PDB file of N, CA and C in Angstrom:
ATOM      1  N   MET A 200     -26.885   9.660 -35.102  1.00 60.00           N
ATOM      2  CA  MET A 200     -27.349   9.373 -33.925  1.00 60.00           C
ATOM      3  C   MET A 200     -26.303   8.240 -33.368  1.00 60.00           C
ATOM      4  N   SER A 201     -25.901   8.600 -32.170  1.00 69.00           N
ATOM      5  CA  SER A 201     -25.155   7.412 -31.501  1.00 69.00           C
ATOM      6  C   SER A 201     -25.641   6.665 -30.844  1.00 69.00           C
ATOM      7  N   LEU A 202     -25.551   5.279 -30.911  1.00 80.00           N
ATOM      8  CA  LEU A 202     -26.469   4.193 -29.826  1.00 80.00           C
ATOM      9  C   LEU A 202     -25.691   4.078 -28.582  1.00 80.00           C
ATOM     10  N   GLU A 203     -24.483   4.906 -28.463  1.00 84.00           N
ATOM     11  CA  GLU A 203     -23.488   4.489 -27.281  1.00 84.00           C
ATOM     12  C   GLU A 203     -24.113   5.062 -25.918  1.00 84.00           C
ATOM     13  N   LYS A 204     -24.337   4.194 -25.025  1.00 86.00           N
ATOM     14  CA  LYS A 204     -24.963   4.942 -23.784  1.00 86.00           C
ATOM     15  C   LYS A 204     -24.022   5.855 -23.009  1.00 86.00           C
ATOM     16  N   HIS A 205     -24.503   6.940 -22.592  1.00 84.00           N
ATOM     17  CA  HIS A 205     -23.638   8.096 -21.727  1.00 84.00           C
ATOM     18  C   HIS A 205     -23.928   8.013 -20.525  1.00 84.00           C
ATOM     19  N   TYR A 206     -22.847   7.823 -19.696  1.00 88.00           N
ATOM     20  CA  TYR A 206     -23.099   7.833 -18.316  1.00 88.00           C
ATOM     21  C   TYR A 206     -22.812   9.001 -17.521  1.00 88.00           C
ATOM     22  N   PHE A 207     -23.274   9.392 -16.215  1.00 87.00           N
ATOM     23  CA  PHE A 207     -23.070  10.534 -15.245  1.00 87.00           C
ATOM     24  C   PHE A 207     -21.781  11.065 -15.544  1.00 87.00           C
ATOM     25  N   PHE A 208     -20.664  10.030 -15.148  1.00 86.00           N
ATOM     26  CA  PHE A 208     -19.343  10.516 -14.982  1.00 86.00           C
ATOM     27  C   PHE A 208     -18.554  10.328 -16.386  1.00 86.00           C
ATOM     28  N   ASP A 209     -19.165  10.436 -17.363  1.00 89.00           N
ATOM     29  CA  ASP A 209     -18.541  10.260 -18.674  1.00 89.00           C
ATOM     30  C   ASP A 209     -18.385  11.933 -18.971  1.00 89.00           C
ATOM     31  N   ASN A 210     -19.226  12.675 -18.551  1.00 89.00           N
ATOM     32  CA  ASN A 210     -19.074  14.173 -18.879  1.00 89.00           C
ATOM     33  C   ASN A 210     -18.232  14.928 -17.739  1.00 89.00           C
ATOM     34  N   PRO A 211     -16.847  15.439 -18.025  1.00 91.00           N
ATOM     35  CA  PRO A 211     -16.083  16.197 -17.100  1.00 91.00           C
ATOM     36  C   PRO A 211     -16.754  17.128 -16.372  1.00 91.00           C
ATOM     37  N   ARG A 212     -17.947  17.941 -17.133  1.00 95.00           N
ATOM     38  CA  ARG A 212     -18.613  18.973 -16.137  1.00 95.00           C
ATOM     39  C   ARG A 212     -19.221  18.273 -14.947  1.00 95.00           C
ATOM     40  N   ASN A 213     -19.791  17.119 -15.283  1.00 93.00           N
ATOM     41  CA  ASN A 213     -20.631  16.444 -13.843  1.00 93.00           C
ATOM     42  C   ASN A 213     -19.249  16.393 -12.900  1.00 93.00           C
ATOM     43  N   ILE A 214     -18.313  15.839 -13.453  1.00 94.00           N
ATOM     44  CA  ILE A 214     -17.180  15.536 -12.149  1.00 94.00           C
ATOM     45  C   ILE A 214     -16.807  16.827 -11.521  1.00 94.00           C
ATOM     46  N   GLN A 215     -16.781  17.829 -12.133  1.00 96.00           N
ATOM     47  CA  GLN A 215     -16.364  18.994 -11.368  1.00 96.00           C
ATOM     48  C   GLN A 215     -17.378  19.627 -10.488  1.00 96.00           C
ATOM     49  N   ARG A 216     -18.626  19.368 -11.036  1.00 96.00           N
ATOM     50  CA  ARG A 216     -19.851  19.631 -10.192  1.00 96.00           C
ATOM     51  C   ARG A 216     -19.870  18.907  -8.625  1.00 96.00           C
ATOM     52  N   LEU A 217     -19.472  17.708  -9.021  1.00 95.00           N
ATOM     53  CA  LEU A 217     -19.694  16.639  -7.843  1.00 95.00           C
ATOM     54  C   LEU A 217     -18.263  17.157  -6.895  1.00 95.00           C
ATOM     55  N   LEU A 218     -17.412  17.483  -7.408  1.00 96.00           N
ATOM     56  CA  LEU A 218     -16.087  17.749  -6.688  1.00 96.00           C
ATOM     57  C   LEU A 218     -16.532  19.004  -5.794  1.00 96.00           C
ATOM     58  N   LYS A 219     -17.157  19.957  -6.357  1.00 97.00           N
ATOM     59  CA  LYS A 219     -17.305  21.219  -5.635  1.00 97.00           C
ATOM     60  C   LYS A 219     -18.305  20.769  -4.866  1.00 97.00           C
ATOM     61  N   VAL A 220     -19.573  19.974  -4.810  1.00 97.00           N
ATOM     62  CA  VAL A 220     -20.304  19.698  -3.887  1.00 97.00           C
ATOM     63  C   VAL A 220     -19.298  19.068  -2.474  1.00 97.00           C
ATOM     64  N   PHE A 221     -18.494  18.258  -2.831  1.00 94.00           N
ATOM     65  CA  PHE A 221     -17.962  17.367  -1.779  1.00 94.00           C
ATOM     66  C   PHE A 221     -16.918  18.611  -0.988  1.00 94.00           C
ATOM     67  N   TYR A 222     -16.319  19.545  -1.889  1.00 95.00           N
ATOM     68  CA  TYR A 222     -15.588  20.483  -1.144  1.00 95.00           C
ATOM     69  C   TYR A 222     -16.324  21.369  -0.159  1.00 95.00           C
ATOM     70  N   VAL A 223     -17.694  21.602  -0.821  1.00 97.00           N
ATOM     71  CA  VAL A 223     -18.423  22.629  -0.011  1.00 97.00           C
ATOM     72  C   VAL A 223     -18.756  21.685   1.457  1.00 97.00           C
ATOM     73  N   ALA A 224     -19.227  20.420   1.091  1.00 95.00           N
ATOM     74  CA  ALA A 224     -19.686  19.788   2.287  1.00 95.00           C
ATOM     75  C   ALA A 224     -18.534  19.382   3.268  1.00 95.00           C
ATOM     76  N   CYS A 225     -17.242  19.361   2.757  1.00 87.00           N
ATOM     77  CA  CYS A 225     -15.864  19.364   3.952  1.00 87.00           C
ATOM     78  C   CYS A 225     -16.081  20.481   4.680  1.00 87.00           C
ATOM     79  N   GLY A 226     -16.022  21.588   3.607  1.00 90.00           N
ATOM     80  CA  GLY A 226     -16.003  22.990   4.446  1.00 90.00           C
ATOM     81  C   GLY A 226     -16.977  23.194   5.453  1.00 90.00           C
ATOM     82  N   LEU A 227     -17.937  22.880   5.016  1.00 91.00           N
ATOM     83  CA  LEU A 227     -19.274  23.067   6.248  1.00 91.00           C
ATOM     84  C   LEU A 227     -18.945  21.950   7.263  1.00 91.00           C
ATOM     85  N   LEU A 228     -18.617  20.840   7.362  1.00 84.00           N
ATOM     86  CA  LEU A 228     -18.277  20.103   8.325  1.00 84.00           C
ATOM     87  C   LEU A 228     -17.291  20.535   8.982  1.00 84.00           C
ATOM     88  N   PHE A 229     -16.074  20.950   8.531  1.00 80.00           N
ATOM     89  CA  PHE A 229     -15.082  21.782   9.554  1.00 80.00           C
ATOM     90  C   PHE A 229     -15.544  22.846   9.923  1.00 80.00           C
ATOM     91  N   ALA A 230     -16.497  23.733   9.386  1.00 85.00           N
ATOM     92  CA  ALA A 230     -16.740  24.976  10.303  1.00 85.00           C
ATOM     93  C   ALA A 230     -17.676  24.578  11.272  1.00 85.00           C
ATOM     94  N   LEU A 231     -18.302  23.552  11.345  1.00 84.00           N
ATOM     95  CA  LEU A 231     -19.401  23.125  12.379  1.00 84.00           C
ATOM     96  C   LEU A 231     -18.478  22.554  13.552  1.00 84.00           C
ATOM     97  N   ASP A 232     -17.159  22.104  13.351  1.00 78.00           N
ATOM     98  CA  ASP A 232     -16.517  21.860  14.276  1.00 78.00           C
ATOM     99  C   ASP A 232     -16.146  22.930  15.315  1.00 78.00           C
ATOM    100  N   PHE A 233     -16.189  24.177  14.739  1.00 81.00           N
ATOM    101  CA  PHE A 233     -16.006  25.214  15.739  1.00 81.00           C
ATOM    102  C   PHE A 233     -17.167  25.585  16.632  1.00 81.00           C
ATOM    103  N   VAL A 234     -18.537  25.057  16.266  1.00 85.00           N
ATOM    104  CA  VAL A 234     -19.627  25.405  16.924  1.00 85.00           C
ATOM    105  C   VAL A 234     -20.152  24.268  17.600  1.00 85.00           C
ATOM    106  N   VAL A 235     -20.106  23.195  17.164  1.00 83.00           N
ATOM    107  CA  VAL A 235     -20.664  22.153  18.005  1.00 83.00           C
ATOM    108  C   VAL A 235     -19.950  21.660  19.077  1.00 83.00           C
ATOM    109  N   HIS A 236     -20.678  21.595  20.020  1.00 81.00           N
ATOM    110  CA  HIS A 236     -19.824  20.986  21.478  1.00 81.00           C
ATOM    111  C   HIS A 236     -19.916  19.346  21.322  1.00 81.00           C
ATOM    112  N   ARG A 237     -18.616  19.038  21.663  1.00 79.00           N
ATOM    113  CA  ARG A 237     -18.526  17.520  21.586  1.00 79.00           C
ATOM    114  C   ARG A 237     -17.918  17.080  22.994  1.00 79.00           C
ATOM    115  N   HIS A 238     -18.639  15.961  23.460  1.00 82.00           N
ATOM    116  CA  HIS A 238     -18.227  15.172  24.697  1.00 82.00           C
ATOM    117  C   HIS A 238     -17.166  14.476  24.476  1.00 82.00           C
ATOM    118  N   THR A 239     -15.980  14.836  24.913  1.00 81.00           N
ATOM    119  CA  THR A 239     -14.559  14.222  24.459  1.00 81.00           C
ATOM    120  C   THR A 239     -14.222  13.363  25.820  1.00 81.00           C
ATOM    121  N   GLU A 240     -13.480  12.279  25.350  1.00 85.00           N
ATOM    122  CA  GLU A 240     -12.949  11.285  26.375  1.00 85.00           C
ATOM    123  C   GLU A 240     -11.391  11.810  26.474  1.00 85.00           C
ATOM    124  N   HIS A 241     -10.618  12.274  25.420  1.00 83.00           N
ATOM    125  CA  HIS A 241      -9.162  12.455  25.483  1.00 83.00           C
ATOM    126  C   HIS A 241      -9.012  13.802  25.246  1.00 83.00           C
ATOM    127  N   TYR A 242      -8.012  14.493  25.753  1.00 84.00           N
ATOM    128  CA  TYR A 242      -7.704  16.002  25.593  1.00 84.00           C
ATOM    129  C   TYR A 242      -7.417  16.325  24.074  1.00 84.00           C
ATOM    130  N   LEU A 243      -6.875  15.476  23.367  1.00 84.00           N
ATOM    131  CA  LEU A 243      -6.650  15.614  21.868  1.00 84.00           C
ATOM    132  C   LEU A 243      -7.783  15.708  21.165  1.00 84.00           C
ATOM    133  N   GLU A 244      -8.859  15.223  21.399  1.00 82.00           N
ATOM    134  CA  GLU A 244     -10.106  15.413  20.546  1.00 82.00           C
ATOM    135  C   GLU A 244     -10.750  16.692  20.999  1.00 82.00           C
ATOM    136  N   ARG A 245     -10.220  17.421  21.903  1.00 81.00           N
ATOM    137  CA  ARG A 245     -10.761  18.956  21.642  1.00 81.00           C
ATOM    138  C   ARG A 245     -10.181  19.991  20.927  1.00 81.00           C
ATOM    139  N   LEU A 246      -8.993  19.362  20.158  1.00 81.00           N
ATOM    140  CA  LEU A 246      -8.327  20.138  19.073  1.00 81.00           C
ATOM    141  C   LEU A 246      -9.396  20.512  17.914  1.00 81.00           C
ATOM    142  N   TRP A 247      -9.326  21.591  17.198  1.00 77.00           N
ATOM    143  CA  TRP A 247     -10.207  21.841  16.101  1.00 77.00           C
ATOM    144  C   TRP A 247      -9.609  20.932  14.897  1.00 77.00           C
ATOM    145  N   GLY A 248     -10.354  20.221  14.393  1.00 78.00           N
ATOM    146  CA  GLY A 248      -9.883  19.478  12.805  1.00 78.00           C
ATOM    147  C   GLY A 248      -9.196  18.230  13.526  1.00 78.00           C
ATOM    148  N   PHE A 249      -9.288  17.669  14.782  1.00 83.00           N
ATOM    149  CA  PHE A 249      -8.815  16.488  15.299  1.00 83.00           C
ATOM    150  C   PHE A 249      -9.190  15.397  14.192  1.00 83.00           C
ATOM    151  N   TYR A 250     -10.552  15.280  14.104  1.00 82.00           N
ATOM    152  CA  TYR A 250     -11.067  14.074  13.644  1.00 82.00           C
ATOM    153  C   TYR A 250     -10.484  14.034  11.911  1.00 82.00           C
ATOM    154  N   PRO A 251     -10.679  15.024  11.242  1.00 81.00           N
ATOM    155  CA  PRO A 251     -10.194  14.879  10.013  1.00 81.00           C
ATOM    156  C   PRO A 251      -8.696  14.722   9.731  1.00 81.00           C
ATOM    157  N   LEU A 252      -8.128  15.158  10.705  1.00 87.00           N
ATOM    158  CA  LEU A 252      -6.356  14.820  10.828  1.00 87.00           C
ATOM    159  C   LEU A 252      -6.085  13.427  11.237  1.00 87.00           C
ATOM    160  N   TYR A 253      -6.964  12.993  12.146  1.00 90.00           N
ATOM    161  CA  TYR A 253      -6.852  11.456  12.569  1.00 90.00           C
ATOM    162  C   TYR A 253      -7.119  10.619  11.309  1.00 90.00           C
ATOM    163  N   GLY A 254      -8.149  10.946  10.579  1.00 91.00           N
ATOM    164  CA  GLY A 254      -8.385  10.088   9.688  1.00 91.00           C
ATOM    165  C   GLY A 254      -7.484  10.253   8.411  1.00 91.00           C
ATOM    166  N   PHE A 255      -6.800  11.262   8.033  1.00 93.00           N
ATOM    167  CA  PHE A 255      -6.032  11.245   7.110  1.00 93.00           C
ATOM    168  C   PHE A 255      -4.656  10.528   7.428  1.00 93.00           C
ATOM    169  N   VAL A 256      -4.132  10.871   8.805  1.00 95.00           N
ATOM    170  CA  VAL A 256      -2.969  10.208   9.211  1.00 95.00           C
ATOM    171  C   VAL A 256      -3.218   8.476   9.262  1.00 95.00           C
ATOM    172  N   GLY A 257      -4.657   8.147   9.449  1.00 96.00           N
ATOM    173  CA  GLY A 257      -4.777   6.652   9.561  1.00 96.00           C
ATOM    174  C   GLY A 257      -4.661   6.190   7.961  1.00 96.00           C
ATOM    175  N   CYS A 258      -5.168   6.917   7.180  1.00 96.00           N
ATOM    176  CA  CYS A 258      -5.071   6.394   5.826  1.00 96.00           C
ATOM    177  C   CYS A 258      -3.801   6.130   5.432  1.00 96.00           C
ATOM    178  N   VAL A 259      -2.906   7.237   5.890  1.00 97.00           N
ATOM    179  CA  VAL A 259      -1.675   7.110   5.407  1.00 97.00           C
ATOM    180  C   VAL A 259      -0.690   6.029   5.923  1.00 97.00           C
ATOM    181  N   VAL A 260      -1.094   5.783   7.096  1.00 98.00           N
ATOM    182  CA  VAL A 260      -0.428   4.734   7.728  1.00 98.00           C
ATOM    183  C   VAL A 260      -0.824   3.065   7.191  1.00 98.00           C
ATOM    184  N   LEU A 261      -2.211   3.214   6.832  1.00 97.00           N
ATOM    185  CA  LEU A 261      -2.598   1.988   6.273  1.00 97.00           C
ATOM    186  C   LEU A 261      -2.212   1.648   4.866  1.00 97.00           C
ATOM    187  N   VAL A 262      -1.829   2.793   4.129  1.00 97.00           N
ATOM    188  CA  VAL A 262      -1.193   2.693   2.709  1.00 97.00           C
ATOM    189  C   VAL A 262       0.285   2.329   2.933  1.00 97.00           C
ATOM    190  N   ILE A 263       0.969   2.686   4.031  1.00 97.00           N
ATOM    191  CA  ILE A 263       2.462   2.425   4.073  1.00 97.00           C
ATOM    192  C   ILE A 263       2.475   0.915   4.673  1.00 97.00           C
ATOM    193  N   VAL A 264       1.525   0.623   5.416  1.00 97.00           N
ATOM    194  CA  VAL A 264       1.557  -0.965   5.874  1.00 97.00           C
ATOM    195  C   VAL A 264       1.333  -1.926   4.962  1.00 97.00           C
ATOM    196  N   ALA A 265       0.438  -1.545   4.105  1.00 96.00           N
ATOM    197  CA  ALA A 265      -0.073  -2.310   3.140  1.00 96.00           C
ATOM    198  C   ALA A 265       1.250  -2.446   1.934  1.00 96.00           C
ATOM    199  N   LYS A 266       2.025  -1.405   1.595  1.00 95.00           N
ATOM    200  CA  LYS A 266       2.919  -1.505   0.849  1.00 95.00           C
ATOM    201  C   LYS A 266       4.091  -2.445   1.396  1.00 95.00           C
ATOM    202  N   TRP A 267       4.369  -2.364   2.700  1.00 95.00           N
ATOM    203  CA  TRP A 267       5.452  -3.023   3.425  1.00 95.00           C
ATOM    204  C   TRP A 267       4.906  -4.481   3.407  1.00 95.00           C
ATOM    205  N   MET A 268       3.685  -4.842   3.576  1.00 95.00           N
ATOM    206  CA  MET A 268       3.199  -6.196   3.366  1.00 95.00           C
ATOM    207  C   MET A 268       3.174  -6.764   1.983  1.00 95.00           C
ATOM    208  N   ARG A 269       2.984  -5.987   1.156  1.00 91.00           N
ATOM    209  CA  ARG A 269       3.086  -6.368  -0.171  1.00 91.00           C
ATOM    210  C   ARG A 269       4.339  -7.214  -0.543  1.00 91.00           C
ATOM    211  N   GLY A 270       5.547  -6.588   0.050  1.00 88.00           N
ATOM    212  CA  GLY A 270       7.014  -7.285  -0.110  1.00 88.00           C
ATOM    213  C   GLY A 270       7.124  -8.688   0.236  1.00 88.00           C
ATOM    214  N   PHE A 271       6.043  -9.049   1.286  1.00 88.00           N
ATOM    215  CA  PHE A 271       6.245 -10.284   1.520  1.00 88.00           C
ATOM    216  C   PHE A 271       5.235 -11.436   1.162  1.00 88.00           C
ATOM    217  N   LEU A 272       3.967 -10.709   0.780  1.00 88.00           N
ATOM    218  CA  LEU A 272       2.746 -11.527   0.421  1.00 88.00           C
ATOM    219  C   LEU A 272       2.556 -11.731  -0.949  1.00 88.00           C
ATOM    220  N   MET A 273       3.140 -10.834  -1.798  1.00 86.00           N
ATOM    221  CA  MET A 273       2.968 -11.032  -3.224  1.00 86.00           C
ATOM    222  C   MET A 273       3.539 -12.180  -3.896  1.00 86.00           C
ATOM    223  N   ARG A 274       2.773 -12.640  -4.646  1.00 83.00           N
ATOM    224  CA  ARG A 274       3.391 -13.733  -5.563  1.00 83.00           C
ATOM    225  C   ARG A 274       3.883 -13.425  -6.877  1.00 83.00           C
ATOM    226  N   GLY A 275       4.713 -14.287  -7.493  1.00 81.00           N
ATOM    227  CA  GLY A 275       5.126 -13.920  -8.937  1.00 81.00           C
ATOM    228  C   GLY A 275       3.778 -14.092  -9.806  1.00 81.00           C
ATOM    229  N   GLU A 276       4.141 -13.121 -10.922  1.00 82.00           N
ATOM    230  CA  GLU A 276       3.109 -13.278 -11.812  1.00 82.00           C
ATOM    231  C   GLU A 276       2.618 -14.809 -12.383  1.00 82.00           C
ATOM    232  N   ASP A 277       3.784 -15.583 -12.488  1.00 81.00           N
ATOM    233  CA  ASP A 277       3.457 -17.252 -13.035  1.00 81.00           C
ATOM    234  C   ASP A 277       3.257 -17.942 -11.867  1.00 81.00           C
ATOM    235  N   TYR A 278       2.918 -17.536 -10.619  1.00 74.00           N
ATOM    236  CA  TYR A 278       2.969 -18.385  -9.696  1.00 74.00           C
ATOM    237  C   TYR A 278       2.055 -19.415  -9.878  1.00 74.00           C
ATOM    238  N   TYR A 279       0.687 -19.348 -10.261  1.00 77.00           N
ATOM    239  CA  TYR A 279      -0.255 -20.361 -10.690  1.00 77.00           C
ATOM    240  C   TYR A 279       0.011 -21.285 -11.935  1.00 77.00           C
ATOM    241  N   ASP A 280       0.516 -20.609 -12.833  1.00 77.00           N
ATOM    242  CA  ASP A 280       1.265 -21.543 -13.773  1.00 77.00           C
ATOM    243  C   ASP A 280       2.199 -22.395 -13.379  1.00 77.00           C
ATOM    244  N   ARG A 281       2.979 -21.993 -12.356  1.00 75.00           N
ATOM    245  CA  ARG A 281       4.269 -22.965 -12.081  1.00 75.00           C
ATOM    246  C   ARG A 281       3.628 -24.250 -11.278  1.00 75.00           C
ATOM    247  N   VAL A 282       2.594 -23.926 -10.618  1.00 68.00           N
ATOM    248  CA  VAL A 282       2.002 -24.860  -9.548  1.00 68.00           C
ATOM    249  C   VAL A 282       1.320 -26.005 -10.601  1.00 68.00           C
ATOM    250  N   GLU A 283       0.679 -25.223 -11.669  1.00 71.00           N
ATOM    251  CA  GLU A 283      -0.149 -26.061 -12.811  1.00 71.00           C
ATOM    252  C   GLU A 283       0.970 -27.162 -13.353  1.00 71.00           C
ATOM    253  N   LEU A 284       1.701 -26.440 -13.883  1.00 70.00           N
ATOM    254  CA  LEU A 284       3.057 -27.121 -14.590  1.00 70.00           C
ATOM    255  C   LEU A 284       3.696 -28.338 -13.862  1.00 70.00           C
ATOM    256  N   ALA A 285       3.754 -28.093 -12.414  1.00 73.00           N
ATOM    257  CA  ALA A 285       4.310 -29.317 -11.626  1.00 73.00           C
ATOM    258  C   ALA A 285       3.108 -30.059 -11.521  1.00 73.00           C
ATOM    259  N   ASP A 286       2.090 -29.918 -11.106  1.00 73.00           N
ATOM    260  CA  ASP A 286       0.965 -30.928 -11.085  1.00 73.00           C
ATOM    261  C   ASP A 286       0.934 -31.785 -12.376  1.00 73.00           C
ATOM    262  N   ARG A 287       0.921 -31.008 -13.379  1.00 75.00           N
ATOM    263  CA  ARG A 287       0.808 -31.738 -14.783  1.00 75.00           C
ATOM    264  C   ARG A 287       2.143 -32.630 -14.765  1.00 75.00           C
ATOM    265  N   ASP A 288       3.225 -32.239 -14.616  1.00 72.00           N
ATOM    266  CA  ASP A 288       4.338 -33.257 -14.537  1.00 72.00           C
ATOM    267  C   ASP A 288       4.327 -34.246 -13.594  1.00 72.00           C
ATOM    268  N   GLU A 289       3.820 -34.203 -12.566  1.00 72.00           N
ATOM    269  CA  GLU A 289       3.575 -35.323 -11.527  1.00 72.00           C
ATOM    270  C   GLU A 289       2.699 -36.422 -12.033  1.00 72.00           C
ATOM    271  N   THR A 290       1.580 -36.135 -12.559  1.00 72.00           N
ATOM    272  CA  THR A 290       0.607 -36.938 -13.116  1.00 72.00           C
ATOM    273  C   THR A 290       0.769 -37.563 -14.387  1.00 72.00           C
ATOM    274  N   SER A 291       1.953 -37.013 -15.180  1.00 70.00           N
ATOM    275  CA  SER A 291       2.246 -37.726 -16.217  1.00 70.00           C
ATOM    276  C   SER A 291       3.526 -38.458 -16.140  1.00 70.00           C
ATOM    277  N   GLY A 292       3.830 -38.680 -14.893  1.00 61.00           N
ATOM    278  CA  GLY A 292       5.015 -39.257 -14.810  1.00 61.00           C
ATOM    279  C   GLY A 292       6.512 -38.672 -15.134  1.00 61.00           C
ATOM    280  N   GLY A 293       6.353 -37.362 -14.890  1.00 52.00           N
ATOM    281  CA  GLY A 293       7.658 -36.519 -15.268  1.00 52.00           C
ATOM    282  C   GLY A 293       7.852 -36.249 -16.702  1.00 52.00           C
ATOM    283  N   GLY A 294       6.994 -36.632 -17.619  1.00 51.00           N
ATOM    284  CA  GLY A 294       6.869 -36.542 -18.863  1.00 51.00           C
ATOM    285  C   GLY A 294       7.904 -37.388 -19.721  1.00 51.00           C
ATOM    286  N   GLN A 295       8.110 -38.486 -18.984  1.00 53.00           N
ATOM    287  CA  GLN A 295       8.611 -39.659 -19.873  1.00 53.00           C
ATOM    288  C   GLN A 295       7.652 -40.638 -20.053  1.00 53.00           C
ATOM    289  N   GLY A 296       7.768 -41.191 -21.235  1.00 49.00           N
ATOM    290  CA  GLY A 296       6.939 -42.478 -21.611  1.00 49.00           C
ATOM    291  C   GLY A 296       5.536 -42.069 -21.597  1.00 49.00           C
ATOM    292  N   SER A 297       5.187 -40.921 -21.613  1.00 48.00           N
ATOM    293  CA  SER A 297       3.547 -40.659 -21.608  1.00 48.00           C
ATOM    294  C   SER A 297       3.163 -40.306 -23.118  1.00 48.00           C
ATOM    295  N   VAL A 298       2.028 -40.691 -23.320  1.00 46.00           N
ATOM    296  CA  VAL A 298       1.404 -40.452 -24.838  1.00 46.00           C
ATOM    297  C   VAL A 298       0.571 -39.339 -24.866  1.00 46.00           C
TER     298      VAL A 298
END
């Protein structure tokens, strides 16, 4: 008998079931888009599937902007090590004559 705890997502069959539920929910919500009357502010909102398309494009733009920002915001792997070493050298007098 195994004492290892088994979680819901450890079983691939459960993941497949959950994905099927998500796909059915997405399909139902898209089908409701043809039936439900919406009070729109902008003419593009009247298009079928506008909100899913808008959300998808928004997510893609966020990923692209994040990749672009990573170029100038990211620090090197040893960034904090370098700062620590510089502080240590300053407090010890540059490493000369310290015991």
